[in-house]
Amino acid sequence: EHLQMLKKKFIKDKCVTCKQCMIECAVRHSASRNLYEAFTETPKSQYRLQVSIRKDKPHMTVCQNCAKPKCKASCEYEAITKYEDGNVVIDTKKCVGCWACVTACPFGAITKNTELNFAFNCDDCMGFDTMACVEACKTGALVYTEKHATVKV
């Protein structure tokens, strides 16, 4: 049963681009879940959101959980699911690495794992009680928000 009520919001005026959110995301999605071991693992753990500077302001590239996801429509392998809570998640076990979703995403929020031949995106830390990026942010640039959709359990 998929139940994920947490959603996050990025407040760019509070972001100092320290990238702590990216580091903690990679650690959360690593095999060891340990900061020191995560970056020496094979395959290497990768972050699912990216903080950069765009037009002199902090910018976050992350899955927007679109109402009508172009990535999902582009996937011929049914590897992308849009859950009732709005979360759009790529099933890396079903993904064959055709990269159609990468091309289809207007936000550039889907990453290629060329080593393991699958695409992945932010899964809002599905299966966890917290979101690694929000927990990592010390400036208040990433915060939890109320979920707008109703979820049937």
Short mmCIF file of N, CA and C in Angstrom, two decimals, residues 4-150:
data_model
loop_
_atom_site.label_atom_id
_atom_site.label_comp_id
_atom_site.label_asym_id
_atom_site.label_seq_id
_atom_site.Cartn_x
_atom_site.Cartn_y
_atom_site.Cartn_z
N GLN A 4 1.79 8.16 1.10
CA GLN A 4 2.82 9.19 1.28
C GLN A 4 2.11 10.52 1.37
N MET A 5 2.07 11.09 2.54
CA MET A 5 1.36 12.36 2.72
C MET A 5 2.32 13.55 2.65
N LEU A 6 3.60 13.31 2.83
CA LEU A 6 4.55 14.42 2.85
C LEU A 6 4.76 15.02 1.47
N LYS A 7 4.78 16.34 1.43
CA LYS A 7 5.15 17.06 0.22
C LYS A 7 6.11 18.15 0.66
N LYS A 8 6.94 18.59 -0.29
CA LYS A 8 7.93 19.61 0.06
C LYS A 8 7.76 20.85 -0.79
N LYS A 9 8.31 21.95 -0.31
CA LYS A 9 8.25 23.21 -1.02
C LYS A 9 9.65 23.84 -0.95
N PHE A 10 10.08 24.42 -2.07
CA PHE A 10 11.39 25.07 -2.15
C PHE A 10 11.19 26.58 -2.09
N ILE A 11 11.85 27.21 -1.13
CA ILE A 11 11.77 28.66 -0.97
C ILE A 11 13.15 29.22 -1.34
N LYS A 12 13.28 29.63 -2.61
CA LYS A 12 14.61 29.97 -3.14
C LYS A 12 15.30 31.13 -2.42
N ASP A 13 14.52 32.05 -1.86
CA ASP A 13 15.12 33.20 -1.16
C ASP A 13 15.87 32.78 0.10
N LYS A 14 15.58 31.58 0.61
CA LYS A 14 16.25 31.10 1.82
C LYS A 14 17.41 30.15 1.52
N CYS A 15 17.56 29.76 0.25
CA CYS A 15 18.58 28.79 -0.14
C CYS A 15 19.95 29.46 -0.27
N VAL A 16 20.96 28.82 0.31
CA VAL A 16 22.34 29.31 0.21
C VAL A 16 23.19 28.38 -0.69
N THR A 17 22.53 27.49 -1.40
CA THR A 17 23.15 26.50 -2.31
C THR A 17 24.30 25.71 -1.67
N CYS A 18 24.10 25.30 -0.42
CA CYS A 18 25.12 24.49 0.27
C CYS A 18 25.12 23.05 -0.23
N LYS A 19 24.01 22.65 -0.87
CA LYS A 19 23.85 21.31 -1.46
C LYS A 19 23.76 20.18 -0.42
N GLN A 20 23.52 20.53 0.82
CA GLN A 20 23.34 19.53 1.87
C GLN A 20 22.15 18.61 1.54
N CYS A 21 21.11 19.19 0.93
CA CYS A 21 19.94 18.41 0.54
C CYS A 21 20.31 17.32 -0.46
N MET A 22 21.20 17.66 -1.40
CA MET A 22 21.63 16.70 -2.41
C MET A 22 22.44 15.56 -1.78
N ILE A 23 23.32 15.93 -0.86
CA ILE A 23 24.15 14.93 -0.17
C ILE A 23 23.27 13.96 0.62
N GLU A 24 22.35 14.51 1.41
CA GLU A 24 21.50 13.65 2.24
C GLU A 24 20.56 12.79 1.40
N CYS A 25 20.15 13.32 0.24
CA CYS A 25 19.32 12.54 -0.68
C CYS A 25 20.09 11.32 -1.18
N ALA A 26 21.33 11.54 -1.58
CA ALA A 26 22.17 10.44 -2.07
C ALA A 26 22.41 9.40 -0.98
N VAL A 27 22.63 9.87 0.25
CA VAL A 27 22.86 8.96 1.37
C VAL A 27 21.59 8.14 1.65
N ARG A 28 20.43 8.80 1.65
CA ARG A 28 19.15 8.12 1.89
C ARG A 28 18.92 7.02 0.86
N HIS A 29 19.31 7.25 -0.38
CA HIS A 29 19.08 6.28 -1.45
C HIS A 29 20.28 5.35 -1.68
N SER A 30 21.23 5.36 -0.74
CA SER A 30 22.40 4.48 -0.86
C SER A 30 22.10 3.13 -0.20
N ALA A 31 22.94 2.16 -0.45
CA ALA A 31 22.79 0.84 0.16
C ALA A 31 23.12 0.90 1.65
N SER A 32 24.16 1.65 2.01
CA SER A 32 24.64 1.69 3.40
C SER A 32 23.88 2.67 4.29
N ARG A 33 23.28 3.71 3.67
CA ARG A 33 22.62 4.81 4.39
C ARG A 33 23.60 5.50 5.35
N ASN A 34 24.86 5.48 4.96
CA ASN A 34 25.91 6.06 5.79
C ASN A 34 26.69 7.04 4.93
N LEU A 35 26.85 8.26 5.42
CA LEU A 35 27.51 9.32 4.66
C LEU A 35 28.90 8.92 4.16
N TYR A 36 29.67 8.26 5.01
CA TYR A 36 31.05 7.94 4.66
C TYR A 36 31.16 6.78 3.68
N GLU A 37 30.21 5.86 3.75
CA GLU A 37 30.25 4.70 2.86
C GLU A 37 29.51 4.93 1.55
N ALA A 38 28.48 5.78 1.58
CA ALA A 38 27.59 5.98 0.42
C ALA A 38 28.33 6.37 -0.85
N PHE A 39 29.35 7.20 -0.72
CA PHE A 39 30.01 7.71 -1.91
C PHE A 39 31.15 6.82 -2.41
N THR A 40 31.38 5.71 -1.70
CA THR A 40 32.38 4.75 -2.17
C THR A 40 31.71 3.47 -2.66
N GLU A 41 30.38 3.43 -2.57
CA GLU A 41 29.64 2.25 -3.01
C GLU A 41 29.71 2.08 -4.52
N THR A 42 29.58 0.84 -4.95
CA THR A 42 29.45 0.53 -6.36
C THR A 42 28.17 -0.27 -6.53
N PRO A 43 27.21 0.19 -7.32
CA PRO A 43 27.22 1.47 -8.02
C PRO A 43 27.09 2.65 -7.04
N LYS A 44 27.61 3.78 -7.45
CA LYS A 44 27.59 4.96 -6.61
C LYS A 44 26.16 5.47 -6.41
N SER A 45 25.84 5.86 -5.19
CA SER A 45 24.53 6.41 -4.91
C SER A 45 24.42 7.79 -5.54
N GLN A 46 23.23 8.11 -6.07
CA GLN A 46 23.04 9.40 -6.73
C GLN A 46 21.89 10.18 -6.12
N TYR A 47 22.01 11.50 -6.11
CA TYR A 47 20.94 12.35 -5.59
C TYR A 47 19.84 12.47 -6.63
N ARG A 48 18.65 12.82 -6.17
CA ARG A 48 17.47 12.87 -7.02
C ARG A 48 16.91 14.28 -7.17
N LEU A 49 17.65 15.25 -6.68
CA LEU A 49 17.28 16.66 -6.88
C LEU A 49 18.58 17.41 -7.05
N GLN A 50 18.52 18.57 -7.65
CA GLN A 50 19.75 19.31 -7.88
C GLN A 50 19.54 20.80 -7.61
N VAL A 51 20.45 21.36 -6.83
CA VAL A 51 20.43 22.78 -6.54
C VAL A 51 21.53 23.44 -7.35
N SER A 52 21.17 24.51 -8.04
CA SER A 52 22.15 25.24 -8.85
C SER A 52 21.80 26.72 -8.81
N ILE A 53 22.57 27.50 -9.53
CA ILE A 53 22.28 28.93 -9.64
C ILE A 53 21.76 29.17 -11.04
N ARG A 54 20.59 29.80 -11.13
CA ARG A 54 20.02 30.15 -12.43
C ARG A 54 19.57 31.61 -12.36
N LYS A 55 20.03 32.41 -13.27
CA LYS A 55 19.74 33.86 -13.28
C LYS A 55 20.07 34.49 -11.92
N ASP A 56 21.26 34.17 -11.41
CA ASP A 56 21.77 34.71 -10.13
C ASP A 56 20.93 34.34 -8.91
N LYS A 57 20.04 33.35 -9.05
CA LYS A 57 19.22 32.92 -7.91
C LYS A 57 19.32 31.41 -7.76
N PRO A 58 19.18 30.93 -6.53
CA PRO A 58 19.15 29.47 -6.33
C PRO A 58 17.98 28.85 -7.10
N HIS A 59 18.22 27.70 -7.69
CA HIS A 59 17.19 27.00 -8.46
C HIS A 59 17.23 25.52 -8.10
N MET A 60 16.07 24.91 -7.93
CA MET A 60 16.03 23.48 -7.64
C MET A 60 15.41 22.74 -8.82
N THR A 61 16.14 21.77 -9.33
CA THR A 61 15.63 20.87 -10.36
C THR A 61 15.19 19.60 -9.66
N VAL A 62 13.89 19.36 -9.67
CA VAL A 62 13.33 18.19 -8.98
C VAL A 62 11.99 17.86 -9.63
N CYS A 63 11.57 16.62 -9.52
CA CYS A 63 10.29 16.19 -10.09
C CYS A 63 9.16 17.06 -9.56
N GLN A 64 8.33 17.55 -10.48
CA GLN A 64 7.21 18.43 -10.13
C GLN A 64 5.91 17.65 -9.90
N ASN A 65 5.97 16.32 -10.00
CA ASN A 65 4.78 15.49 -9.83
C ASN A 65 3.60 16.05 -10.64
N CYS A 66 3.84 16.21 -11.93
CA CYS A 66 2.86 16.82 -12.84
C CYS A 66 1.50 16.12 -12.79
N ALA A 67 0.47 16.91 -13.02
CA ALA A 67 -0.90 16.37 -13.06
C ALA A 67 -1.04 15.37 -14.21
N LYS A 68 -0.47 15.73 -15.37
CA LYS A 68 -0.46 14.82 -16.53
C LYS A 68 1.00 14.65 -16.95
N PRO A 69 1.72 13.75 -16.28
CA PRO A 69 3.15 13.62 -16.51
C PRO A 69 3.50 13.15 -17.93
N LYS A 70 4.27 13.98 -18.63
CA LYS A 70 4.72 13.62 -19.98
C LYS A 70 5.65 12.41 -19.93
N CYS A 71 6.39 12.28 -18.82
CA CYS A 71 7.30 11.14 -18.68
C CYS A 71 6.52 9.82 -18.69
N LYS A 72 5.41 9.80 -17.94
CA LYS A 72 4.58 8.59 -17.84
C LYS A 72 4.00 8.25 -19.21
N ALA A 73 3.50 9.26 -19.91
CA ALA A 73 2.92 9.06 -21.24
C ALA A 73 3.96 8.54 -22.23
N SER A 74 5.21 8.94 -22.05
CA SER A 74 6.27 8.55 -22.99
C SER A 74 6.82 7.15 -22.74
N CYS A 75 6.53 6.58 -21.55
CA CYS A 75 7.11 5.28 -21.19
C CYS A 75 6.28 4.12 -21.73
N GLU A 76 6.89 3.36 -22.63
CA GLU A 76 6.20 2.21 -23.23
C GLU A 76 6.28 0.96 -22.35
N TYR A 77 7.02 1.06 -21.25
CA TYR A 77 7.26 -0.13 -20.42
C TYR A 77 6.50 -0.10 -19.10
N GLU A 78 5.61 0.89 -18.96
CA GLU A 78 4.80 1.05 -17.75
C GLU A 78 5.65 1.07 -16.48
N ALA A 79 6.79 1.74 -16.60
CA ALA A 79 7.72 1.82 -15.46
C ALA A 79 7.44 3.05 -14.59
N ILE A 80 6.52 3.92 -15.03
CA ILE A 80 6.24 5.15 -14.28
C ILE A 80 4.80 5.14 -13.78
N THR A 81 4.66 5.36 -12.49
CA THR A 81 3.34 5.37 -11.85
C THR A 81 3.07 6.73 -11.25
N LYS A 82 1.84 7.20 -11.43
CA LYS A 82 1.38 8.39 -10.71
C LYS A 82 0.43 7.89 -9.64
N TYR A 83 0.84 8.01 -8.39
CA TYR A 83 0.05 7.52 -7.26
C TYR A 83 -1.07 8.48 -6.89
N GLU A 84 -2.00 8.01 -6.10
CA GLU A 84 -3.16 8.82 -5.69
C GLU A 84 -2.77 10.10 -4.98
N ASP A 85 -1.64 10.10 -4.29
CA ASP A 85 -1.22 11.32 -3.59
C ASP A 85 -0.53 12.31 -4.52
N GLY A 86 -0.44 11.94 -5.83
CA GLY A 86 0.16 12.84 -6.80
C GLY A 86 1.61 12.52 -7.13
N ASN A 87 2.23 11.69 -6.30
CA ASN A 87 3.64 11.34 -6.47
C ASN A 87 3.86 10.56 -7.77
N VAL A 88 4.83 11.00 -8.57
CA VAL A 88 5.19 10.32 -9.82
C VAL A 88 6.53 9.62 -9.59
N VAL A 89 6.52 8.29 -9.72
CA VAL A 89 7.72 7.51 -9.39
C VAL A 89 8.08 6.53 -10.50
N ILE A 90 9.37 6.46 -10.80
CA ILE A 90 9.89 5.51 -11.78
C ILE A 90 10.28 4.22 -11.06
N ASP A 91 9.75 3.10 -11.55
CA ASP A 91 10.13 1.79 -11.03
C ASP A 91 11.40 1.37 -11.76
N THR A 92 12.52 1.47 -11.06
CA THR A 92 13.81 1.21 -11.71
C THR A 92 13.96 -0.26 -12.14
N LYS A 93 13.15 -1.15 -11.57
CA LYS A 93 13.22 -2.56 -11.96
C LYS A 93 12.52 -2.79 -13.30
N LYS A 94 11.50 -1.98 -13.60
CA LYS A 94 10.77 -2.10 -14.87
C LYS A 94 11.43 -1.28 -15.98
N CYS A 95 12.19 -0.27 -15.61
CA CYS A 95 12.81 0.63 -16.58
C CYS A 95 13.88 -0.10 -17.39
N VAL A 96 13.86 0.12 -18.71
CA VAL A 96 14.83 -0.54 -19.58
C VAL A 96 15.92 0.42 -20.08
N GLY A 97 15.84 1.67 -19.64
CA GLY A 97 16.86 2.64 -20.05
C GLY A 97 16.72 3.12 -21.48
N CYS A 98 15.49 3.32 -21.93
CA CYS A 98 15.30 3.86 -23.30
C CYS A 98 15.41 5.38 -23.30
N TRP A 99 15.32 5.99 -22.13
CA TRP A 99 15.47 7.43 -21.88
C TRP A 99 14.37 8.30 -22.49
N ALA A 100 13.25 7.69 -22.91
CA ALA A 100 12.13 8.48 -23.47
C ALA A 100 11.61 9.48 -22.43
N CYS A 101 11.56 9.06 -21.18
CA CYS A 101 11.07 9.93 -20.10
C CYS A 101 12.01 11.11 -19.85
N VAL A 102 13.30 10.86 -19.99
CA VAL A 102 14.31 11.91 -19.79
C VAL A 102 14.07 13.02 -20.81
N THR A 103 13.83 12.63 -22.05
CA THR A 103 13.56 13.58 -23.12
C THR A 103 12.21 14.27 -22.91
N ALA A 104 11.22 13.53 -22.43
CA ALA A 104 9.85 14.04 -22.28
C ALA A 104 9.70 15.03 -21.12
N CYS A 105 10.51 14.91 -20.08
CA CYS A 105 10.35 15.76 -18.90
C CYS A 105 10.73 17.21 -19.21
N PRO A 106 9.76 18.14 -19.10
CA PRO A 106 10.07 19.53 -19.43
C PRO A 106 10.92 20.23 -18.36
N PHE A 107 11.12 19.58 -17.22
CA PHE A 107 11.86 20.19 -16.11
C PHE A 107 13.29 19.66 -15.97
N GLY A 108 13.65 18.67 -16.78
CA GLY A 108 14.98 18.08 -16.68
C GLY A 108 15.20 17.38 -15.35
N ALA A 109 14.11 16.83 -14.79
CA ALA A 109 14.16 16.28 -13.44
C ALA A 109 14.35 14.77 -13.39
N ILE A 110 14.59 14.15 -14.55
CA ILE A 110 14.82 12.71 -14.58
C ILE A 110 16.28 12.47 -14.96
N THR A 111 16.93 11.63 -14.19
CA THR A 111 18.36 11.37 -14.37
C THR A 111 18.59 9.99 -14.96
N LYS A 112 19.59 9.89 -15.82
CA LYS A 112 19.98 8.59 -16.39
C LYS A 112 21.01 7.96 -15.48
N ASN A 113 20.80 6.71 -15.12
CA ASN A 113 21.86 5.94 -14.49
C ASN A 113 22.39 5.03 -15.59
N THR A 114 23.44 5.50 -16.25
CA THR A 114 23.97 4.76 -17.40
C THR A 114 24.69 3.49 -16.96
N GLU A 115 25.20 3.50 -15.73
CA GLU A 115 25.90 2.33 -15.18
C GLU A 115 24.95 1.14 -15.03
N LEU A 116 23.74 1.41 -14.49
CA LEU A 116 22.77 0.35 -14.26
C LEU A 116 21.64 0.35 -15.29
N ASN A 117 21.70 1.30 -16.23
CA ASN A 117 20.74 1.39 -17.32
C ASN A 117 19.29 1.57 -16.89
N PHE A 118 19.05 2.54 -16.02
CA PHE A 118 17.68 2.92 -15.70
C PHE A 118 17.62 4.41 -15.40
N ALA A 119 16.41 4.95 -15.55
CA ALA A 119 16.17 6.36 -15.24
C ALA A 119 15.59 6.44 -13.83
N PHE A 120 15.82 7.57 -13.16
CA PHE A 120 15.23 7.74 -11.82
C PHE A 120 14.92 9.21 -11.57
N ASN A 121 14.01 9.41 -10.62
CA ASN A 121 13.61 10.77 -10.26
C ASN A 121 13.41 10.83 -8.75
N CYS A 122 13.06 12.00 -8.26
CA CYS A 122 12.76 12.14 -6.84
C CYS A 122 11.50 11.33 -6.55
N ASP A 123 11.57 10.49 -5.55
CA ASP A 123 10.41 9.67 -5.16
C ASP A 123 9.78 10.17 -3.86
N ASP A 124 10.12 11.41 -3.49
CA ASP A 124 9.63 12.00 -2.23
C ASP A 124 9.91 11.07 -1.04
N CYS A 125 11.04 10.37 -1.11
CA CYS A 125 11.44 9.43 -0.04
C CYS A 125 10.33 8.46 0.32
N MET A 126 9.73 7.89 -0.72
CA MET A 126 8.66 6.91 -0.56
C MET A 126 9.11 5.78 0.37
N GLY A 127 8.27 5.45 1.33
CA GLY A 127 8.59 4.39 2.27
C GLY A 127 9.29 4.88 3.53
N PHE A 128 9.59 6.16 3.59
CA PHE A 128 10.22 6.75 4.78
C PHE A 128 9.25 7.72 5.44
N ASP A 129 9.46 7.98 6.71
CA ASP A 129 8.60 8.91 7.45
C ASP A 129 8.98 10.36 7.25
N THR A 130 10.17 10.59 6.70
CA THR A 130 10.67 11.95 6.49
C THR A 130 11.26 12.05 5.09
N MET A 131 11.53 13.27 4.66
CA MET A 131 12.24 13.48 3.41
C MET A 131 13.65 13.93 3.75
N ALA A 132 14.62 13.24 3.22
CA ALA A 132 16.03 13.51 3.53
C ALA A 132 16.41 14.96 3.23
N CYS A 133 15.96 15.48 2.10
CA CYS A 133 16.34 16.84 1.70
C CYS A 133 15.79 17.89 2.67
N VAL A 134 14.54 17.72 3.08
CA VAL A 134 13.91 18.68 4.00
C VAL A 134 14.60 18.61 5.36
N GLU A 135 14.86 17.40 5.81
CA GLU A 135 15.52 17.21 7.11
C GLU A 135 16.93 17.81 7.09
N ALA A 136 17.58 17.77 5.94
CA ALA A 136 18.96 18.26 5.83
C ALA A 136 19.05 19.78 5.77
N CYS A 137 17.99 20.43 5.32
CA CYS A 137 18.04 21.88 5.08
C CYS A 137 17.97 22.67 6.38
N LYS A 138 19.03 23.41 6.64
CA LYS A 138 19.12 24.17 7.90
C LYS A 138 18.71 25.64 7.74
N THR A 139 18.43 26.06 6.49
CA THR A 139 18.08 27.47 6.28
C THR A 139 16.58 27.69 6.10
N GLY A 140 15.81 26.60 6.03
CA GLY A 140 14.37 26.73 5.83
C GLY A 140 14.00 26.91 4.36
N ALA A 141 14.93 26.58 3.46
CA ALA A 141 14.65 26.69 2.02
C ALA A 141 13.81 25.52 1.54
N LEU A 142 13.90 24.40 2.23
CA LEU A 142 13.06 23.23 1.93
C LEU A 142 12.20 22.95 3.15
N VAL A 143 10.90 23.00 2.96
CA VAL A 143 9.97 22.79 4.07
C VAL A 143 8.88 21.81 3.66
N TYR A 144 8.27 21.19 4.66
CA TYR A 144 7.11 20.33 4.39
C TYR A 144 5.91 21.23 4.16
N THR A 145 5.00 20.78 3.30
CA THR A 145 3.77 21.51 3.08
C THR A 145 2.61 20.56 3.22
N GLU A 146 1.44 21.09 3.38
CA GLU A 146 0.24 20.26 3.45
C GLU A 146 -0.02 19.65 2.08
N LYS A 147 -0.52 18.45 2.07
CA LYS A 147 -0.88 17.81 0.81
C LYS A 147 -2.29 18.26 0.45
N HIS A 148 -2.48 18.60 -0.83
CA HIS A 148 -3.78 19.10 -1.27
C HIS A 148 -4.76 17.98 -1.64
N ALA A 149 -4.24 16.87 -2.12
CA ALA A 149 -5.12 15.78 -2.57
C ALA A 149 -5.53 14.91 -1.39
N THR A 150 -6.65 14.26 -1.55
CA THR A 150 -7.09 13.30 -0.52
C THR A 150 -6.60 11.93 -0.95
#
